[in-house]
Short mmCIF file of N, CA and C in Angstrom, two decimals:
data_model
loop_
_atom_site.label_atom_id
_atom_site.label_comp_id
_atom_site.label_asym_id
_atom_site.label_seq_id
_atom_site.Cartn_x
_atom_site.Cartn_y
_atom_site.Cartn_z
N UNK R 1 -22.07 -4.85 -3.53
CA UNK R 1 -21.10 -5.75 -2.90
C UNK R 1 -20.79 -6.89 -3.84
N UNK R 2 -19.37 -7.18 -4.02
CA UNK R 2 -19.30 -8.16 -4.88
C UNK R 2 -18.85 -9.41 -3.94
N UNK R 3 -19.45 -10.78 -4.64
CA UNK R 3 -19.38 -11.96 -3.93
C UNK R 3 -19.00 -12.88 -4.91
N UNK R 4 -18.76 -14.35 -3.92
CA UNK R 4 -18.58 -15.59 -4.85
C UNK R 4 -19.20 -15.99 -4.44
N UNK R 5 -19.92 -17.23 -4.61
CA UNK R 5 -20.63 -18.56 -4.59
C UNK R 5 -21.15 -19.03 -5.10
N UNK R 6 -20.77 -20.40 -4.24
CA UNK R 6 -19.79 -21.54 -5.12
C UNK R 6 -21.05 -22.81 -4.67
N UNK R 7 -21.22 -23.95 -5.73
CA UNK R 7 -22.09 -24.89 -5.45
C UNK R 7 -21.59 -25.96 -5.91
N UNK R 8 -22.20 -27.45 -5.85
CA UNK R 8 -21.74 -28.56 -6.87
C UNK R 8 -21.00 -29.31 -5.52
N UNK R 9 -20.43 -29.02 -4.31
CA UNK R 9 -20.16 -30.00 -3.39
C UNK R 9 -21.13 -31.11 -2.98
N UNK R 10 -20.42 -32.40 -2.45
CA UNK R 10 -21.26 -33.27 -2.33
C UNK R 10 -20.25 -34.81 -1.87
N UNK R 11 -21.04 -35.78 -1.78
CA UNK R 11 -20.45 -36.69 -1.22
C UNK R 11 -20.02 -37.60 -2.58
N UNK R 12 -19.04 -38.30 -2.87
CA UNK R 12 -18.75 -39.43 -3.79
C UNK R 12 -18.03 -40.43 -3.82
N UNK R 13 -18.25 -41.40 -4.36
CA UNK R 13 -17.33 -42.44 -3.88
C UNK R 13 -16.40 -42.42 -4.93
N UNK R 14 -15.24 -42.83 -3.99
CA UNK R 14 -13.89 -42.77 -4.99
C UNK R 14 -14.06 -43.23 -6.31
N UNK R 15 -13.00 -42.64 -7.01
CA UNK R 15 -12.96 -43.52 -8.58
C UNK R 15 -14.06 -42.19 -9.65
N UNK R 16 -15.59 -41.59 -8.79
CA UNK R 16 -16.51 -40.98 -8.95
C UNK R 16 -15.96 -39.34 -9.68
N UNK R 17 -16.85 -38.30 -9.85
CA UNK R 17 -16.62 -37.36 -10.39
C UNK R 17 -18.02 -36.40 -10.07
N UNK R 18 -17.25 -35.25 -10.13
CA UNK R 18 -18.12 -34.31 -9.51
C UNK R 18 -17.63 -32.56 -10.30
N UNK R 19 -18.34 -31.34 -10.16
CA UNK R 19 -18.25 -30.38 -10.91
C UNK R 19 -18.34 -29.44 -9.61
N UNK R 20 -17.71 -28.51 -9.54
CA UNK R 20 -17.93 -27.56 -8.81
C UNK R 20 -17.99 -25.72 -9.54
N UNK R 21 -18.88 -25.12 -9.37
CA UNK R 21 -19.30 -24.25 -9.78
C UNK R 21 -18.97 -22.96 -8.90
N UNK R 22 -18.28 -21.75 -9.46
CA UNK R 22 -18.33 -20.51 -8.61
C UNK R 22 -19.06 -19.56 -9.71
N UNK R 23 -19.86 -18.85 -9.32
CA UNK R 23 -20.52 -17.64 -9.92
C UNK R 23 -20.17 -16.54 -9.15
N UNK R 24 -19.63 -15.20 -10.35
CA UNK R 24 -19.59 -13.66 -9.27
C UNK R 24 -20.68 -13.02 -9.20
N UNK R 25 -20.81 -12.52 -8.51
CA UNK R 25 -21.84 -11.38 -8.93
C UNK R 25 -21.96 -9.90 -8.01
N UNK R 26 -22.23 -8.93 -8.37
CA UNK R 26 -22.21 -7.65 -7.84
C UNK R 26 -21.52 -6.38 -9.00
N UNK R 27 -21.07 -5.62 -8.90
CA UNK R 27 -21.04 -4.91 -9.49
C UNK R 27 -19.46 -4.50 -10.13
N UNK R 28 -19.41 -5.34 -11.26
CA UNK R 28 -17.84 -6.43 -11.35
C UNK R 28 -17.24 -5.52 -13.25
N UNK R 29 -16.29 -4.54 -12.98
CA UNK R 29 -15.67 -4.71 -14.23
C UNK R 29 -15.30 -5.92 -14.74
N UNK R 30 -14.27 -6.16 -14.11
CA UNK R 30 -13.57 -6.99 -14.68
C UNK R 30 -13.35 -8.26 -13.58
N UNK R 31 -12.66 -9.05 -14.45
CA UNK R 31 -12.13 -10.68 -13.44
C UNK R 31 -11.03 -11.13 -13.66
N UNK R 32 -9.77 -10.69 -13.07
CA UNK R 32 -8.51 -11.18 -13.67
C UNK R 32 -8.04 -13.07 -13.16
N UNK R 33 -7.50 -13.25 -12.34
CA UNK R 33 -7.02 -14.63 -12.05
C UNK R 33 -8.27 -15.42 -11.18
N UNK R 34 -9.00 -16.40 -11.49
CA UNK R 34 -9.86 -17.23 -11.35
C UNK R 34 -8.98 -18.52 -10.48
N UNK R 35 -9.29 -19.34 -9.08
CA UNK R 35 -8.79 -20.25 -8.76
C UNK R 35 -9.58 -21.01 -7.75
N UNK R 36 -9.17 -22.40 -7.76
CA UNK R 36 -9.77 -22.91 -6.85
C UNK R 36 -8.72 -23.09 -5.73
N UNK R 37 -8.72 -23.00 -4.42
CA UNK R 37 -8.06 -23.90 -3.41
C UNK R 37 -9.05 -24.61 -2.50
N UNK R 38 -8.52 -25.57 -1.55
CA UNK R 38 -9.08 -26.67 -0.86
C UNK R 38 -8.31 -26.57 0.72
N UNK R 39 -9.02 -26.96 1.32
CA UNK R 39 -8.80 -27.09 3.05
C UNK R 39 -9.18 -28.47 3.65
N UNK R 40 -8.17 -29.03 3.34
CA UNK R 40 -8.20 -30.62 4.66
C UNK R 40 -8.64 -29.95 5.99
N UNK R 41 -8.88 -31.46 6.66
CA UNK R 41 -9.31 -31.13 8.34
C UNK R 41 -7.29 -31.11 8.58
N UNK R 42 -7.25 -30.21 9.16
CA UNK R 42 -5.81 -30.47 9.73
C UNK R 42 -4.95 -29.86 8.92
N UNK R 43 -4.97 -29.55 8.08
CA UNK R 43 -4.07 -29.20 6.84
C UNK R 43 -4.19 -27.53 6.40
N UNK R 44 -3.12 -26.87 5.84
CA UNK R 44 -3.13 -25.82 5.42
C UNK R 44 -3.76 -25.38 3.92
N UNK R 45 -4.68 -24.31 3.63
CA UNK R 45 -5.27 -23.99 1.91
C UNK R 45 -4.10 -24.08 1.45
N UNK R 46 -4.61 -24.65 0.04
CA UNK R 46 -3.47 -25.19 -0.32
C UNK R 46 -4.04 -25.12 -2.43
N UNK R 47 -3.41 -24.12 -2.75
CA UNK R 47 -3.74 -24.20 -4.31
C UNK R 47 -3.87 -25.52 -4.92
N UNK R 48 -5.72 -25.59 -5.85
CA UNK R 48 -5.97 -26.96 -6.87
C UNK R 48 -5.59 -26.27 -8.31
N UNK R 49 -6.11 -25.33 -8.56
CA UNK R 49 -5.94 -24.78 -9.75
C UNK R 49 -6.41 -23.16 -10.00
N UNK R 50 -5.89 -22.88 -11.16
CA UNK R 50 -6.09 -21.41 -11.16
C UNK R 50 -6.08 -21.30 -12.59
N UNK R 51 -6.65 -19.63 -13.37
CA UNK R 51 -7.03 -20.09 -14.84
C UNK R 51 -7.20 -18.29 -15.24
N UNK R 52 -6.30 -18.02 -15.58
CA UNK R 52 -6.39 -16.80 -16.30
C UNK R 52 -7.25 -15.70 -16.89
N UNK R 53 -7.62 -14.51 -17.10
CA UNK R 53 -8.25 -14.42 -17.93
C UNK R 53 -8.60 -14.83 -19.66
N UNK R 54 -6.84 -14.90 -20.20
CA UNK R 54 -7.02 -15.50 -21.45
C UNK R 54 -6.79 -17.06 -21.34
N UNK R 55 -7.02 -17.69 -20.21
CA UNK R 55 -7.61 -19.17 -20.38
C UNK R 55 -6.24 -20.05 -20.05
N UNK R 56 -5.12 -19.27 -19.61
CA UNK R 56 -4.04 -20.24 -19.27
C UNK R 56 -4.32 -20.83 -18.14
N UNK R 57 -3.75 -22.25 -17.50
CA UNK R 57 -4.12 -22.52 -16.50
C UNK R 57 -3.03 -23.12 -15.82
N UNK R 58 -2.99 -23.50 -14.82
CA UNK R 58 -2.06 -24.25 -13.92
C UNK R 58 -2.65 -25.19 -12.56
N UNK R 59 -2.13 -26.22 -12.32
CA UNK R 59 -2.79 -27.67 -11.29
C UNK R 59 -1.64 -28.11 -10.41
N UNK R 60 -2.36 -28.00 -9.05
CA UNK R 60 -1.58 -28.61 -8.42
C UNK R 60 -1.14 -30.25 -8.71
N UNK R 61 0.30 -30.32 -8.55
CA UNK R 61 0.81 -31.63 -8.92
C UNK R 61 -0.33 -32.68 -8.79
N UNK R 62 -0.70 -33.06 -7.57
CA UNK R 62 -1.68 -34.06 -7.24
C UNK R 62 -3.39 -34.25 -7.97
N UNK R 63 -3.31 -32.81 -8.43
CA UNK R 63 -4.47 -32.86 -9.17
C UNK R 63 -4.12 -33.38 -10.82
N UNK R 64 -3.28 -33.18 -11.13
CA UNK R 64 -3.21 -33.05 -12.54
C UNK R 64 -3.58 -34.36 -13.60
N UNK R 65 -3.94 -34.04 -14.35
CA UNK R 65 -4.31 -35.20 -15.40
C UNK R 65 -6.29 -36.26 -14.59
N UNK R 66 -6.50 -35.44 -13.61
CA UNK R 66 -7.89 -35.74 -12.97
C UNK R 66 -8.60 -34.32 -13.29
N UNK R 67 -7.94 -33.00 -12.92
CA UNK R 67 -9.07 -31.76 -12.64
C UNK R 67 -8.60 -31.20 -13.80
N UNK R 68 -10.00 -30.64 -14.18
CA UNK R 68 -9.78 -29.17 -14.71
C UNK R 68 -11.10 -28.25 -14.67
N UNK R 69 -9.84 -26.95 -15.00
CA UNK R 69 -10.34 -26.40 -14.23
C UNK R 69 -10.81 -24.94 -15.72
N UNK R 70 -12.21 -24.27 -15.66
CA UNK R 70 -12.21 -23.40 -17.15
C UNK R 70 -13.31 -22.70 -16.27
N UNK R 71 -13.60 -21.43 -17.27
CA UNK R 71 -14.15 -19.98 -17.01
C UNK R 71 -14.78 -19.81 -18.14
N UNK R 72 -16.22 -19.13 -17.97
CA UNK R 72 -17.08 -18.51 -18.75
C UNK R 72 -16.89 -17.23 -18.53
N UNK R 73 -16.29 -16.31 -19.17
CA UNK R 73 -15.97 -14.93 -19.09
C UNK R 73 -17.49 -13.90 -19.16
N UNK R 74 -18.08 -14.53 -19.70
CA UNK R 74 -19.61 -13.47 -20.03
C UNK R 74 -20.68 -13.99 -18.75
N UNK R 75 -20.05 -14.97 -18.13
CA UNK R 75 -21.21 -15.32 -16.97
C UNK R 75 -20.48 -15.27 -15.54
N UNK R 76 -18.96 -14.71 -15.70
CA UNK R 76 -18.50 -14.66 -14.68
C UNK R 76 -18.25 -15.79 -13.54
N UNK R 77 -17.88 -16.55 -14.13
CA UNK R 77 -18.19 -18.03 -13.48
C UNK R 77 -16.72 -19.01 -13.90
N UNK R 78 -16.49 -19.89 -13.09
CA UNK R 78 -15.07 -20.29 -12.62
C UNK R 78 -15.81 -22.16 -12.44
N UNK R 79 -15.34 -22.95 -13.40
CA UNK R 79 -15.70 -24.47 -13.00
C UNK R 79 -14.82 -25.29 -12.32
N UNK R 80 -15.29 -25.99 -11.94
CA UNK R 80 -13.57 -27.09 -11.70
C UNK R 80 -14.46 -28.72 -11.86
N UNK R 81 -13.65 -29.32 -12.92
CA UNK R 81 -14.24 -30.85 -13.27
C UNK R 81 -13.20 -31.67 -12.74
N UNK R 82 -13.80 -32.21 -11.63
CA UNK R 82 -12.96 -33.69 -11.03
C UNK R 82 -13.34 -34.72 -11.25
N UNK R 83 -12.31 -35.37 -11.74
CA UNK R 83 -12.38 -37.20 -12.15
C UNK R 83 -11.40 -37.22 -11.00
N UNK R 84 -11.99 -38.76 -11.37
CA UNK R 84 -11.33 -40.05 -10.90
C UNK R 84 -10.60 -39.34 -9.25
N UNK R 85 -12.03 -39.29 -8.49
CA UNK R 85 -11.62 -38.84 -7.18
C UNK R 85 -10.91 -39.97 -6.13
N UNK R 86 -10.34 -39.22 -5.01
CA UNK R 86 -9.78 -40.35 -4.10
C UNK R 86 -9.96 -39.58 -3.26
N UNK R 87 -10.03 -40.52 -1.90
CA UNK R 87 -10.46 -40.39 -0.45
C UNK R 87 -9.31 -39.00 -0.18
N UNK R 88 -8.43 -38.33 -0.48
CA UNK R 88 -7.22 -37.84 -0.13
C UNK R 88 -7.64 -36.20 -0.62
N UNK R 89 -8.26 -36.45 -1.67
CA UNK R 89 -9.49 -35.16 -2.23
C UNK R 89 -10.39 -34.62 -1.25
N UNK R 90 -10.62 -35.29 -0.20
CA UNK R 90 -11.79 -34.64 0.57
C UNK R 90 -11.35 -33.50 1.17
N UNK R 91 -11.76 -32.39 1.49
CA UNK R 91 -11.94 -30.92 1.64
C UNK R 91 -12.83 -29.69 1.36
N UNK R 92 -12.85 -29.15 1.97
CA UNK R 92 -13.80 -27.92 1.86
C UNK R 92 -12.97 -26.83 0.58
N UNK R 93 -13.87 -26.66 -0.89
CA UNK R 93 -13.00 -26.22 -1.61
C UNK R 93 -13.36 -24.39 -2.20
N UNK R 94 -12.80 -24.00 -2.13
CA UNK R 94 -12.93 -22.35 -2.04
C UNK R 94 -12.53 -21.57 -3.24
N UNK R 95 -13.31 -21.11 -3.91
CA UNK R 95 -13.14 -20.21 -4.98
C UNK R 95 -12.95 -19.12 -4.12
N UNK R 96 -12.04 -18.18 -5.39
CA UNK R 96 -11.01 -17.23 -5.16
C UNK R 96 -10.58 -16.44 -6.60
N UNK R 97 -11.17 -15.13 -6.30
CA UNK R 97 -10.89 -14.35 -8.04
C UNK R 97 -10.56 -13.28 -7.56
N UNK R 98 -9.63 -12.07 -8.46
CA UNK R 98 -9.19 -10.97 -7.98
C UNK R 98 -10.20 -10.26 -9.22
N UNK R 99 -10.92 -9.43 -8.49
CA UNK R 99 -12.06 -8.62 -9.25
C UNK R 99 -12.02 -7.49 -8.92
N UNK R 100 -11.90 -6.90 -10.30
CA UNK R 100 -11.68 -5.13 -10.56
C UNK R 100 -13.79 -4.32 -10.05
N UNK R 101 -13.64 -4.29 -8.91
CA UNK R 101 -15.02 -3.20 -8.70
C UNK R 101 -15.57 -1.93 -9.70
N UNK R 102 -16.74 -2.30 -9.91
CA UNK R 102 -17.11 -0.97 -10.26
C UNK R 102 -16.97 0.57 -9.63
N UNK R 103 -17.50 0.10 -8.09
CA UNK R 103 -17.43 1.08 -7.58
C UNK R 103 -15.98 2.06 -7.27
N UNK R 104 -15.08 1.50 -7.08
CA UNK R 104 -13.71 1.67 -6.62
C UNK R 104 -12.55 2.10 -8.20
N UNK R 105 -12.84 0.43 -8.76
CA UNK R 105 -12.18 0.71 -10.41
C UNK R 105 -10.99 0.13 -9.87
N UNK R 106 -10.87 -0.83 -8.42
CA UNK R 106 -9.51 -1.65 -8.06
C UNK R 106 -9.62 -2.96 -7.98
N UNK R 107 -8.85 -3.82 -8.04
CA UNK R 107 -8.79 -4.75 -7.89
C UNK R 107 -8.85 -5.23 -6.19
N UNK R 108 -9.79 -6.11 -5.77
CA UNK R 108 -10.15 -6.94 -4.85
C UNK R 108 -10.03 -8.59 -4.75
N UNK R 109 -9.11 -9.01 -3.67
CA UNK R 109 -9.15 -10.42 -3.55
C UNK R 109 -10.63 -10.88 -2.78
N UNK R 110 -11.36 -11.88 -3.75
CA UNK R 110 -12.70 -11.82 -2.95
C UNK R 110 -12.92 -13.74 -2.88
N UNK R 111 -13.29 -14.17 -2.09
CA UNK R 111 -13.12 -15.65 -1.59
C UNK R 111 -14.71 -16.04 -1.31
N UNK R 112 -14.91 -17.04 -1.54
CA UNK R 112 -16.36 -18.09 -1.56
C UNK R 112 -16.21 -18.44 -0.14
N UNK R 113 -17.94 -18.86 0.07
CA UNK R 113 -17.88 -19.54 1.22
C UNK R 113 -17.24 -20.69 1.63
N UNK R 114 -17.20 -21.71 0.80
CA UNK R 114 -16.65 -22.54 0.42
C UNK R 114 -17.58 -23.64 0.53
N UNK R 115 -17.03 -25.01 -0.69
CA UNK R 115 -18.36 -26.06 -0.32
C UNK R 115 -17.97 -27.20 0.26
N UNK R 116 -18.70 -28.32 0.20
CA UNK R 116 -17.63 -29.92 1.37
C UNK R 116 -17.77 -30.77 0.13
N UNK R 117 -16.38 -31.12 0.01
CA UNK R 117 -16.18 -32.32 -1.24
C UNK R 117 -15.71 -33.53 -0.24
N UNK R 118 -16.70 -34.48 -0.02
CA UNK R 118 -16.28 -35.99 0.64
C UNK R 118 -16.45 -36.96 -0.38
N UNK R 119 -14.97 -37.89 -0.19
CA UNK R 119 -15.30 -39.08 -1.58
C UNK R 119 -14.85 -40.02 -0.61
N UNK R 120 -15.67 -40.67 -0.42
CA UNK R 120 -15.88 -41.89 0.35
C UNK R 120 -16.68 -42.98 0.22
N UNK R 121 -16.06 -44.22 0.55
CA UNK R 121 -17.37 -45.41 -0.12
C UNK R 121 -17.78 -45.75 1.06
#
């Protein structure tokens, strides 16, 4: 069975910075598009960033020039580095990779539990 999860959530006070970590694991050819999205209370998932296999990437407007977001291809693993957080950041944030199975040899959309990012003073 292939899975995500994801660690590095936590509480911070604005201005603060924090790392969030997804690891795959199970029985994984390949890993094509790597991404993070986020879930307000009230609000719809909503794409932070996403990151290619050959390392291109793309940020939601509101994130940009604070997150980024990079991949270790040999450890199967998806980061996301946030600066300079604000109260408006808080959400439950969810890794999300489309992974080619061994067993099958197809591509699968496979989603994290997800973790709680609160930045609050």
């Amino acid at each position: 069975q292939v899975q995500l999860v994801e660690s590095g959530g936590g509480l911070v006070q604005p201005g603060g910075s924090l790392t969030l970590s997804c690891a795959a694991s199970g029985r994984i050819l390949s890993i094509n598009t790597m991404a993070w999205y986020r879930q307000a209370p009230g609000k719809e998932r909503e794409l932070v960033a996403a990151v290619t296999v050959s390392g291109s990437t793309n940020y939601a407007d509101s994130v940009k020039g604070r997150f980024t977001i990079s991949r270790d291809n040999v450890k199967n693993t998806v980061y996301l580095q946030m600066n300079g957080l604000k109260p408006e950041d808080t959400a439950v944030y969810y890794c999300n990779a489309d992974i080619q199975r061994a067993a099958t040899w197809r591509y699968l959309e496979v989603w994290g539990q997800g973790t709680l990012v609160t930045v609050s003073s």
